[in-house]
XYZ file of C-alpha atoms in Angstrom:
555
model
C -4.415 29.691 -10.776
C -5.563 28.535 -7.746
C -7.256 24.944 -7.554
C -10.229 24.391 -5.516
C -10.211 21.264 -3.351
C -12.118 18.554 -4.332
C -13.697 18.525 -0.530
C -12.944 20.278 2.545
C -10.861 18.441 5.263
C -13.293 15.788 6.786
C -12.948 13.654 9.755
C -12.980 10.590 7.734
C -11.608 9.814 4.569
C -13.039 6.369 2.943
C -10.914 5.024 -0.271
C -13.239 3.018 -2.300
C -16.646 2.635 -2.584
C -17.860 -1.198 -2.247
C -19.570 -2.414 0.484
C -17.357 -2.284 3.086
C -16.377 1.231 2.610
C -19.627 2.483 1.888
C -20.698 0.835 5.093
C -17.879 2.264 6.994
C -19.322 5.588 5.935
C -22.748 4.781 6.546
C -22.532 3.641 10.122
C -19.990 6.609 11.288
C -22.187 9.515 9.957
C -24.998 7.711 11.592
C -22.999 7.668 14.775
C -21.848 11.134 14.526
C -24.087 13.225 12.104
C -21.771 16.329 12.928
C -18.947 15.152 11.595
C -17.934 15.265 7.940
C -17.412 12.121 5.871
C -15.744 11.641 2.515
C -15.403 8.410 0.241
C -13.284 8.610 -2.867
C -14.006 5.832 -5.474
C -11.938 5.594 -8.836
C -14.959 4.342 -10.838
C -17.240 6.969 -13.384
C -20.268 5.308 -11.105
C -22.112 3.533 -8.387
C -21.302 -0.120 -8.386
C -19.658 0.209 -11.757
C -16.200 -1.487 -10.657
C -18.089 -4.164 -7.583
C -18.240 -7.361 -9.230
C -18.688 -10.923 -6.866
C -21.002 -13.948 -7.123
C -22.600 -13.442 -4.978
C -24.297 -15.172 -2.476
C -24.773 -13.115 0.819
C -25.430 -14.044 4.724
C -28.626 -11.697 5.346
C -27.101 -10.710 9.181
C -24.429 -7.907 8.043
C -26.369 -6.665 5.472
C -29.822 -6.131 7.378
C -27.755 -4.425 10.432
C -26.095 -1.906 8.051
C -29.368 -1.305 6.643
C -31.541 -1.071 9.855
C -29.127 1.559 10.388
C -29.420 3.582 7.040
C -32.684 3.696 6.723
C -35.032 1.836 9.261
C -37.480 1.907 6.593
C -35.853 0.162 3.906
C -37.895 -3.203 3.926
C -40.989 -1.461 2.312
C -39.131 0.122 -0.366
C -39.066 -1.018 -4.015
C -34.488 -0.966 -4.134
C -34.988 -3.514 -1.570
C -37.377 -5.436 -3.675
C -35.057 -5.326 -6.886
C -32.140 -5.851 -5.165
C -32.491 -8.351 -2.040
C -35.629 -9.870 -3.836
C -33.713 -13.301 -4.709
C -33.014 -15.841 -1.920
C -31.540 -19.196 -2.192
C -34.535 -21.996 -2.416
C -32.532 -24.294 -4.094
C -29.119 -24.949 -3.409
C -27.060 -27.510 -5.695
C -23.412 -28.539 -5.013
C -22.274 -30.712 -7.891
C -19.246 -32.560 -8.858
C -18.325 -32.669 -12.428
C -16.772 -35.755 -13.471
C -16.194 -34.664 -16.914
C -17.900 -32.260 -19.781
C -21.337 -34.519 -19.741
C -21.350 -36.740 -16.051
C -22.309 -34.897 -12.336
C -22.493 -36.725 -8.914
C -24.387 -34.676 -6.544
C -22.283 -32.922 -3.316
C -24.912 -32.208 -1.491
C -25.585 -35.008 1.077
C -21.496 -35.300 1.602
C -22.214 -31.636 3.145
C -24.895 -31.992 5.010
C -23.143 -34.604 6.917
C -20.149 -32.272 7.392
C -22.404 -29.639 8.711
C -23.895 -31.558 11.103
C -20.528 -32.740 12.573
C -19.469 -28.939 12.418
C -16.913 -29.731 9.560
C -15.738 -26.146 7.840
C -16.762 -27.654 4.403
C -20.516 -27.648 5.694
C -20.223 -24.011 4.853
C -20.734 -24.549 1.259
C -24.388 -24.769 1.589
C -26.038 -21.767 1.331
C -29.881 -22.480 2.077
C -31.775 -19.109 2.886
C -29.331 -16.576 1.778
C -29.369 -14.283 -0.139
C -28.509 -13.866 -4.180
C -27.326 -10.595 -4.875
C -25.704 -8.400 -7.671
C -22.891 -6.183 -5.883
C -22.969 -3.692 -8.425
C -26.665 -2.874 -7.760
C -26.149 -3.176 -3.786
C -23.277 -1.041 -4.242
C -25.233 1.500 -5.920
C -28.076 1.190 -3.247
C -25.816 1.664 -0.467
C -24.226 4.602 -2.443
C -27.824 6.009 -3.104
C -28.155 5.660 1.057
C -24.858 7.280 1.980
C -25.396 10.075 0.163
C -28.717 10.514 1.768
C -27.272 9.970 4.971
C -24.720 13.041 4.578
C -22.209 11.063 3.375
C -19.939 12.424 0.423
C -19.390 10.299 -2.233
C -17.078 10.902 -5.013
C -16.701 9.347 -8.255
C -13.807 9.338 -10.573
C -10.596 9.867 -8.006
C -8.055 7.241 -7.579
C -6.085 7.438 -4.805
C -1.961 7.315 -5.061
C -0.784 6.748 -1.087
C -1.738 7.629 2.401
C 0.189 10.255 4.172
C 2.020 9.841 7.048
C 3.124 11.889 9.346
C 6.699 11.699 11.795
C 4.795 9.492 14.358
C 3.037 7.222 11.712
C -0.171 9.183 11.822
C -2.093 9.395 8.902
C -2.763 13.000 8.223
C -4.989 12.143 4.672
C -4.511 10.580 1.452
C -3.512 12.135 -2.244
C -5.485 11.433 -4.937
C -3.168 10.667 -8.167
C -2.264 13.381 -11.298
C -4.748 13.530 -13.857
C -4.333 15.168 -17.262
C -0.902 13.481 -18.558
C -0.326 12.384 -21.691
C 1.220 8.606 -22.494
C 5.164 9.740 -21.191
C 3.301 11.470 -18.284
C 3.558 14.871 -19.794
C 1.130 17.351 -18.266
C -2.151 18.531 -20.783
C -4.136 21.531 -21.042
C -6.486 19.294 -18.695
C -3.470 18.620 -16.234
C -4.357 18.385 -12.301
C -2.032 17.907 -10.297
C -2.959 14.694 -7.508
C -4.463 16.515 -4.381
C -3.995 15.942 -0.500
C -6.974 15.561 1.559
C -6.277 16.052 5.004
C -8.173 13.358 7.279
C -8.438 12.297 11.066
C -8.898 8.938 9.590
C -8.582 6.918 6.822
C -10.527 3.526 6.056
C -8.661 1.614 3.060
C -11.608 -0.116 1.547
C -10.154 -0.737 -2.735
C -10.831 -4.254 -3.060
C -8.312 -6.683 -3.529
C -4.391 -5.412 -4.417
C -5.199 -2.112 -3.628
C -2.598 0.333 -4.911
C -2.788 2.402 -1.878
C -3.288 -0.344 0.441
C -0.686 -2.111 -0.544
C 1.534 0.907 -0.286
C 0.496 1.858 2.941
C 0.977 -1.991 4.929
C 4.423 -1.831 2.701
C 5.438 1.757 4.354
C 3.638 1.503 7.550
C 5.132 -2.210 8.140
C 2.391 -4.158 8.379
C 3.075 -7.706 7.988
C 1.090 -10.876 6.861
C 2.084 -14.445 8.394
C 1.384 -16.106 4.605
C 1.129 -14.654 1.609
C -1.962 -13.172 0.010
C -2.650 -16.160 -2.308
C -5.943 -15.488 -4.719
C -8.510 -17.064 -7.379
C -9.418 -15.503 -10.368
C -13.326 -14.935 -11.154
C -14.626 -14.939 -14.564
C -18.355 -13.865 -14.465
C -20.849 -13.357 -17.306
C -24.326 -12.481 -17.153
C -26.427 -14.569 -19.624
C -30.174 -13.776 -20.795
C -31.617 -16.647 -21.369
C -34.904 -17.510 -23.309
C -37.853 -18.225 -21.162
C -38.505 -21.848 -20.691
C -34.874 -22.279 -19.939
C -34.722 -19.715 -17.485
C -37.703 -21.465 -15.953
C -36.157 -24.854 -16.456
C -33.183 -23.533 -13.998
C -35.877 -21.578 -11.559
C -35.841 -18.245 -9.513
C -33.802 -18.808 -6.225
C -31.595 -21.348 -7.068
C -27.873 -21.463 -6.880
C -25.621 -24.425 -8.414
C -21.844 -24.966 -7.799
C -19.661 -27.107 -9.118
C -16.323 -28.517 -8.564
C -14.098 -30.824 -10.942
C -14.114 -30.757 -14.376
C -12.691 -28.919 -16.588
C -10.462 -27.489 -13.499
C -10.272 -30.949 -12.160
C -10.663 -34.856 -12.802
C -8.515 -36.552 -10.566
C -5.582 -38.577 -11.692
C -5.688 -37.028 -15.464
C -5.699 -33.448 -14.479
C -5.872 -30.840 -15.105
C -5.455 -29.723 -11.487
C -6.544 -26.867 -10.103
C -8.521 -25.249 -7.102
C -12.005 -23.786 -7.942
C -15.383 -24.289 -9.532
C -18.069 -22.874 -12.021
C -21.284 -20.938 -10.438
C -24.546 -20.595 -11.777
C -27.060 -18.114 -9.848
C -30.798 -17.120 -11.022
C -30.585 -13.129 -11.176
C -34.478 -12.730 -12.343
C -35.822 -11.095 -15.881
C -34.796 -14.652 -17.825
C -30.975 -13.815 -16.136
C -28.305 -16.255 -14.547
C -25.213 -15.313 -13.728
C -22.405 -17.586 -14.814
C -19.171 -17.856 -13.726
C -15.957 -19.745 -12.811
C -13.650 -19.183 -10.481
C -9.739 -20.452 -10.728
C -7.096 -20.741 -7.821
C -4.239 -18.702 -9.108
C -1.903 -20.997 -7.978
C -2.497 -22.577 -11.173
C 0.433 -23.915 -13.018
C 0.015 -24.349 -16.645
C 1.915 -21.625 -18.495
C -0.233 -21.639 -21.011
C -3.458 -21.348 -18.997
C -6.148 -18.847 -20.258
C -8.881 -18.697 -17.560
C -11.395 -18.200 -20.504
C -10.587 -21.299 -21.741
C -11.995 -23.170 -18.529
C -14.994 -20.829 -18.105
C -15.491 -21.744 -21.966
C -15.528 -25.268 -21.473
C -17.497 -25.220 -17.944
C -20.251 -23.505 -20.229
C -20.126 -26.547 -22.411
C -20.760 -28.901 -19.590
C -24.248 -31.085 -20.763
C -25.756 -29.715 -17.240
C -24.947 -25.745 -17.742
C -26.066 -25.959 -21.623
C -29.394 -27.223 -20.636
C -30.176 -23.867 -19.026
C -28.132 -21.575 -21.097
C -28.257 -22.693 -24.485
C -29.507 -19.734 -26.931
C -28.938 -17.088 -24.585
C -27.177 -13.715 -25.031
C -24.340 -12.375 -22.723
C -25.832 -8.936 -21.653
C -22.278 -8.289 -19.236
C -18.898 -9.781 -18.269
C -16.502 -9.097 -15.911
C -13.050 -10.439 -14.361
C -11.806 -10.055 -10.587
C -9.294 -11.434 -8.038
C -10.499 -13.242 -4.741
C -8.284 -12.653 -2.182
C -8.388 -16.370 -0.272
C -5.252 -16.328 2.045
C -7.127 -16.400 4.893
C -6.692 -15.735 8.419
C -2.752 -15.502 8.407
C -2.998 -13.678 5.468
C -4.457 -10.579 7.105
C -2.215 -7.284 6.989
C -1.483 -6.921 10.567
C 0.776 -4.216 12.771
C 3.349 -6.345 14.284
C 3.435 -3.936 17.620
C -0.104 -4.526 18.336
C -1.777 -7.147 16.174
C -4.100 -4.777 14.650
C -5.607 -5.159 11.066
C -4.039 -1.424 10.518
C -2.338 0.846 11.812
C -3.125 3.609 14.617
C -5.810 5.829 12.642
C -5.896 3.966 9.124
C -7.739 0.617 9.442
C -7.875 -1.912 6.429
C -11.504 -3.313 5.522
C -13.414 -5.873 3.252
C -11.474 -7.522 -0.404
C -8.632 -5.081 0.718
C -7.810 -6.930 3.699
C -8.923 -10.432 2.864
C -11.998 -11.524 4.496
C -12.775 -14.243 2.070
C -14.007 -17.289 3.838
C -12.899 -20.040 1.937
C -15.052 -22.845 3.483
C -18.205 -20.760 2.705
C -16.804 -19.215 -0.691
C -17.927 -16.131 0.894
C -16.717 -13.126 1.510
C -19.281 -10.008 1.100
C -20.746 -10.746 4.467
C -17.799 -10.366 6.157
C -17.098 -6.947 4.289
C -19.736 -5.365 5.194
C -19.512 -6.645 9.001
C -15.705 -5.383 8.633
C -17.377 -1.963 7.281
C -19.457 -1.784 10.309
C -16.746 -1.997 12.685
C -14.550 0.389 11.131
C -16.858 3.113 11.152
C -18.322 2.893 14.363
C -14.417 2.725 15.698
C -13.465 5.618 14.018
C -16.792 7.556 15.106
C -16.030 6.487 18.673
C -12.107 7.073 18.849
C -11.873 10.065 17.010
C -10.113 11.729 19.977
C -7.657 8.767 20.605
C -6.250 8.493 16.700
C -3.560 5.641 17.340
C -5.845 3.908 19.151
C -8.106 3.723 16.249
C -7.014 0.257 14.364
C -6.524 -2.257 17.516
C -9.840 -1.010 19.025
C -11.298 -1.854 15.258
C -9.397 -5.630 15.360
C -10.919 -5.776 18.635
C -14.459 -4.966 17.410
C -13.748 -7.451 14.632
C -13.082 -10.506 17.284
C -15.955 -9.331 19.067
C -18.460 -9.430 16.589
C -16.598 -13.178 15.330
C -15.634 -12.103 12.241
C -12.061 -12.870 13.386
C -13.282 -15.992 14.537
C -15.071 -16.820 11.241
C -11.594 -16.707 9.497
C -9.522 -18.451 12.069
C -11.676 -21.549 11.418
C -10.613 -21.575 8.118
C -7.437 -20.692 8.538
C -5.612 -23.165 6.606
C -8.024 -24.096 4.091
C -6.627 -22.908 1.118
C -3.011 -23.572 2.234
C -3.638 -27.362 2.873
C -5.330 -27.712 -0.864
C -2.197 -25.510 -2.348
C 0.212 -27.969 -0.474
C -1.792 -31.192 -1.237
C -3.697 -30.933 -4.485
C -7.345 -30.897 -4.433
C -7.465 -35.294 -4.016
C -5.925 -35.031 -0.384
C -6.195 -31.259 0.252
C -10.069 -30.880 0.218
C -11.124 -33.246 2.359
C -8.323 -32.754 4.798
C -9.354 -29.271 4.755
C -11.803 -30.082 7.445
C -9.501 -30.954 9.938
C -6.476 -28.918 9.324
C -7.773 -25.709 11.405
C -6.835 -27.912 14.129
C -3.130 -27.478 12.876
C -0.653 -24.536 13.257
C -0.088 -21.788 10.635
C 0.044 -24.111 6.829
C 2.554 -21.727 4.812
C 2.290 -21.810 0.843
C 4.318 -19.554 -1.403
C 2.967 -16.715 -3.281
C 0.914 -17.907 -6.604
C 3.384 -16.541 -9.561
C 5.823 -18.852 -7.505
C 3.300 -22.128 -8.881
C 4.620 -21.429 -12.879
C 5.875 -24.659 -14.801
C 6.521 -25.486 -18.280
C 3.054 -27.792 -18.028
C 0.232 -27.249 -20.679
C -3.322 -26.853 -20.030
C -4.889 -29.912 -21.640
C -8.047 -28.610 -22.312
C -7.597 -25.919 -24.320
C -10.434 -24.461 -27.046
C -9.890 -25.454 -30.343
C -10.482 -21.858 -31.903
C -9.479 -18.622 -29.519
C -11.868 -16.942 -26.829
C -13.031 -14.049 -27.794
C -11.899 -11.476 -25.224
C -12.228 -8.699 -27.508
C -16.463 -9.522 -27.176
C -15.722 -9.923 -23.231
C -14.176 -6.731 -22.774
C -17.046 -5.035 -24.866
C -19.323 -6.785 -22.472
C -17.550 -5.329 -19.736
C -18.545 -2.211 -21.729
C -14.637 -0.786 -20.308
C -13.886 2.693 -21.394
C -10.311 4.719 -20.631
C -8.986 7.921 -21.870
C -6.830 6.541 -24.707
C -3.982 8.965 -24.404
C -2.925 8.669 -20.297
C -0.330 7.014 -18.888
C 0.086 3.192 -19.454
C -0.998 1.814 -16.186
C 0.484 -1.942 -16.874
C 3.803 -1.459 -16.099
C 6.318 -3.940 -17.373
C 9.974 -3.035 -14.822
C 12.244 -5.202 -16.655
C 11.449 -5.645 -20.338
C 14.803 -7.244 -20.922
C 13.377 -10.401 -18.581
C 10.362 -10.491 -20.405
C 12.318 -11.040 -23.983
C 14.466 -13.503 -22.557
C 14.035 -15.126 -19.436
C 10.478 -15.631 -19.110
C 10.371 -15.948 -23.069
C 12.726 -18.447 -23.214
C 10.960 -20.209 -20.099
C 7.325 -19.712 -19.601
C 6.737 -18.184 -23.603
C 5.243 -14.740 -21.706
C 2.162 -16.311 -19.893
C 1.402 -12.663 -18.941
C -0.072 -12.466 -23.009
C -2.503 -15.742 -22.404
C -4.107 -15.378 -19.026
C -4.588 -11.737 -18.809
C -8.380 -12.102 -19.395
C -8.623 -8.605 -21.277
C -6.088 -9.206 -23.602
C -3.550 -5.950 -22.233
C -0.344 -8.006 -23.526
C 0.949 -8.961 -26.802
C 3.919 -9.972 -28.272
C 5.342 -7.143 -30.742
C 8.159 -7.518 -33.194
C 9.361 -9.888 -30.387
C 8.990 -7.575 -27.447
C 6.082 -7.893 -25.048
C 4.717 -4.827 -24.307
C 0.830 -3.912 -22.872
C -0.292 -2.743 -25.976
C -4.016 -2.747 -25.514
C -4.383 -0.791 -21.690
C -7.819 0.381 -22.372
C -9.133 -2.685 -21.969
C -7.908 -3.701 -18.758
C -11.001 -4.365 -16.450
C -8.556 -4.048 -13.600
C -8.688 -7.714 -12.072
C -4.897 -7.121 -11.602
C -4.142 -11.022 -12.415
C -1.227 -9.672 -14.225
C 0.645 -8.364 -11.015
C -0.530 -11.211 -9.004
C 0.790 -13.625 -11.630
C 3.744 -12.975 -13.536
C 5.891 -15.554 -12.213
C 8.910 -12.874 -12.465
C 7.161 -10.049 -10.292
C 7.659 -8.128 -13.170
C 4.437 -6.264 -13.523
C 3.063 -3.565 -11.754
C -0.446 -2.488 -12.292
C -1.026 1.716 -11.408
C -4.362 3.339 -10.837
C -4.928 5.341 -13.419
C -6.926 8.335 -14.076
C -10.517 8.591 -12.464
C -13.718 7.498 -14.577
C -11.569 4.663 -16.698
C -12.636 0.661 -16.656
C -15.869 -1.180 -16.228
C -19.340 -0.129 -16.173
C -20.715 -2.916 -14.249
C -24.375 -2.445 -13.269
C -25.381 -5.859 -12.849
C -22.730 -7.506 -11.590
């Protein structure tokens, strides 16, 4: 039998559709409406794997829309989805679970002296769910002549004897749990490509395989936080209590009170969505060390906080969601040694995937879409001159000062990993001035240490991954690979008690008859804390087949 391809050879091959690579597909079929465009997203839906805050600088975001549709001011998706901006903005410091000492006039100061920290205010943007931009931009692309396909991970890029990418394959789908093919079997496909724009999000499994075989190297390691995100419906006159356009974040307690502990990098987020919504969050520098830590437990207690109960008290979590946020930084990004480019001759790496995460601003979407931009105007523009593809994109980045965005934060999250949030933060400011701050990778932070603040009865993850409403094919492939289960029954075991089983925040691991296996893979909402963390490098997270995981839509 003869299988049809899933799309005829285009000129450009997107893999993933978030911002960034729905942007890179926007702005190079608007530059070249000729030419044939592809994106190739793993998710059953629009938006339904994009989770972020998120606050978002209005510049990147109005430029990539100007271009889609020069109308799109007057139309009601604009309305519902860029309706909210930031009129009140709140940077708080909890001292502990009922005190708060305002931020806010600390950073002003900073941002008048042009201190990186100054950042953190956010006055005028915008307040946005990425799931519902992501299915707007979708919505756009496809309009635009853009092909976008749901449901097909992607395994590797090809390369050809010169280091040429000639496509990507998409991965086998059909197998059974010991990868034997079904009735339903189809085998991974090639899509041939004069381009390819890696655009998956943070630890992309293609991505990651492609800088590994195409020898891209990064100067530190890709160090990350972990977000924890709920959306809570709230009654009325609390949701009016908190107010439309308002954003509050807060640092300290329970992730930090200085001298006590705990200690460790992040805060909690609170964000008026509209319709009696706020989205809730923490996020938790993975560098934690507490082998006991369940992230859950600190976004539990955060929600206790006196301040956050006042506006959430009696209200319903309608969705919930986990992700990784890659924060490395400038010396962080995947980079050809030869020629400095963020890629490598015609495959060029964009948004999460690469790591433009501004740590000072706690931002990163802007830049996405900016890097989005770039990439597909290169590619629309170079098209004849293939290797030339990725430096000419790294040069469009430094010209458009998203490069130089990142360099002035370049050590941020380096100095606080080296110095602990009492000296590291406010040194912060001035360490840009300093060369390359190296850290080592997060699993490398593991110590016998307890988290003092943990709950008193379990978190419920079960109820979080329903609110995440995941769904997987129950009989494919285990995608949570464990590559030495002999280390995980005795080593780690013996030293760490398998933190893998506590901090996964969908509950994947568990302990059975002694052995620690991923028992529960359908509900893995594909943060990928698991590979990031293990302090053994011991698991491997595999995409999996297309359709499975989240169905964010309002994240």
């Amino acid at each position: 039998m003869t299988v049809e391809p899933i799309v005829p050879n285009p000129d450009l091959v997107v893999v993933g559709a978030g911002c960034a690579g729905l942007a890179a597909a926007i702005a190079f079929k608007r530059a070249r409406p000729e030419a044939h465009v592809v994106v190739l997203e793993k998710a059953a839906g629009p938006g339904f794997h994009n989770l972020s805050g998120a606050v978002l600088e209005a510049g990147p975001i109005h430029a990539l829309l100007d271009i889609a549709d020069p109308n799109w001011r007057d139309t009601p998706a604009a309305r519902h989805v860029l309706g909210q901006r930031v009129r009140r903005d709140d940077v708080l410091f909890f001292t502990d679970a009922r005190s708060v000492v305002s931020l806010k006039p600390a950073l002003k100061a900073a941002r008048s002296m042009g201190l990186g920290f100054g950042g953190l205010l956010h006055d005028g943007d915008l307040i946005v769910s990425v799931s519902q931009l992501t299915a707007w931009l979708s919505d756009l692309a496809t309009r635009a002549g853009v092909e976008v396909l749901h449901g097909f991970p992607v395994r590797d890029v090809i390369l050809d004897e010169n280091g040429l990418a000639t496509g990507i394959r998409t991965i086998d789908q059909g197998l059974d749990h010991e990868r034997r093919p079904q009735p339903n079997f189809l085998p991974g496909e090639i899509v041939h490509a004069g381009a390819v724009v890696l655009a998956e999000g943070p630890l992309g499994y293609a991505t990651e395989d492609f800088v590994a075989r195409g020898g891209l190297v990064r100067n530190n390691p890709p160090v990350f936080s972990v977000g924890i995100k709920e959306i809570v419906e709230v009654p009325e006159e609390r949701y009016a209590k908190f107010g439309s356009g308002r954003v509050m974040h807060a640092l300290g307690w329970p992730l930090w009170t200085p001298v006590v502990g705990p200690a460790m990098f992040g805060g909690g987020i609170l964000y008026s969505m509209g319709a009696r919504r706020i989205a809730v969050g923490i996020i938790i520098g993975a560098d934690w060390n507490y082998h006991d830590f369940i992230p859950q437990d600190a976004y539990a207690r955060f929600k206790e906080h006196t301040l956050v109960q006042r506006f959430i008290a009696g209200g319903t979590v309608v969705e919930a969601g986990a992700k990784m946020i890659p924060e490395g930084g400038f010396h962080a990004l995947p980079r050809d040694p030869e020629t400095g480019a963020i890629g490598r001759k015609n495959v060029v790496i964009v948004g999460d995937s690469a790591g433009f995460v501004n740590v000072n601003k706690i931002k990163g979407l802007h830049n996405a879409i900016a890097s989005g931009l770039a990439a597909g105007n290169t590619v629309a523009a170079s098209l004849h001159a293939p290797a030339e593809i990725a430096p000419i994109y790294t040069r469009e980045l430094e010209a458009q000062g998203v490069l130089l965005e990142m360099n002035g934060a370049r050590n941020v999250r380096q100095t606080v990993a080296r110095l602990g949030n009492l000296w590291g933060l406010p040194l912060s400011a001035v360490t840009g001035l300093f060369p390359r701050i190296s850290v080592e990778p997060d699993r490398a932070a593991m110590t016998r240490e307890s988290y003092s603040l943990k709950l008193k009865r379990p978190f419920d993850k079960d109820a979080f991954v329903a609110a995440a409403k995941v769904e997987h094919r129950e009989g494919q492939p285990i995608h949570c690979e464990v590559l030495d289960p002999t280390l995980c029954a005795t080593t780690c075991a013996e030293t760490f008690d398998r933190p893998c089983v506590k901090f996964c925040p969908a509950g994947v691991y568990e302990v059975i008859q002694g052995t620690m296996k991923p028992v529960n893979p359908t509900n893995c909402v594909h943060c990928k804390t698991c590979q990031n963390k293990c302090p053994y490098d011991n698991l491997r997270w595999h995409p999996l087949e297309g359709g499975g995981g989240p169905k964010w839509e309002g994240m």
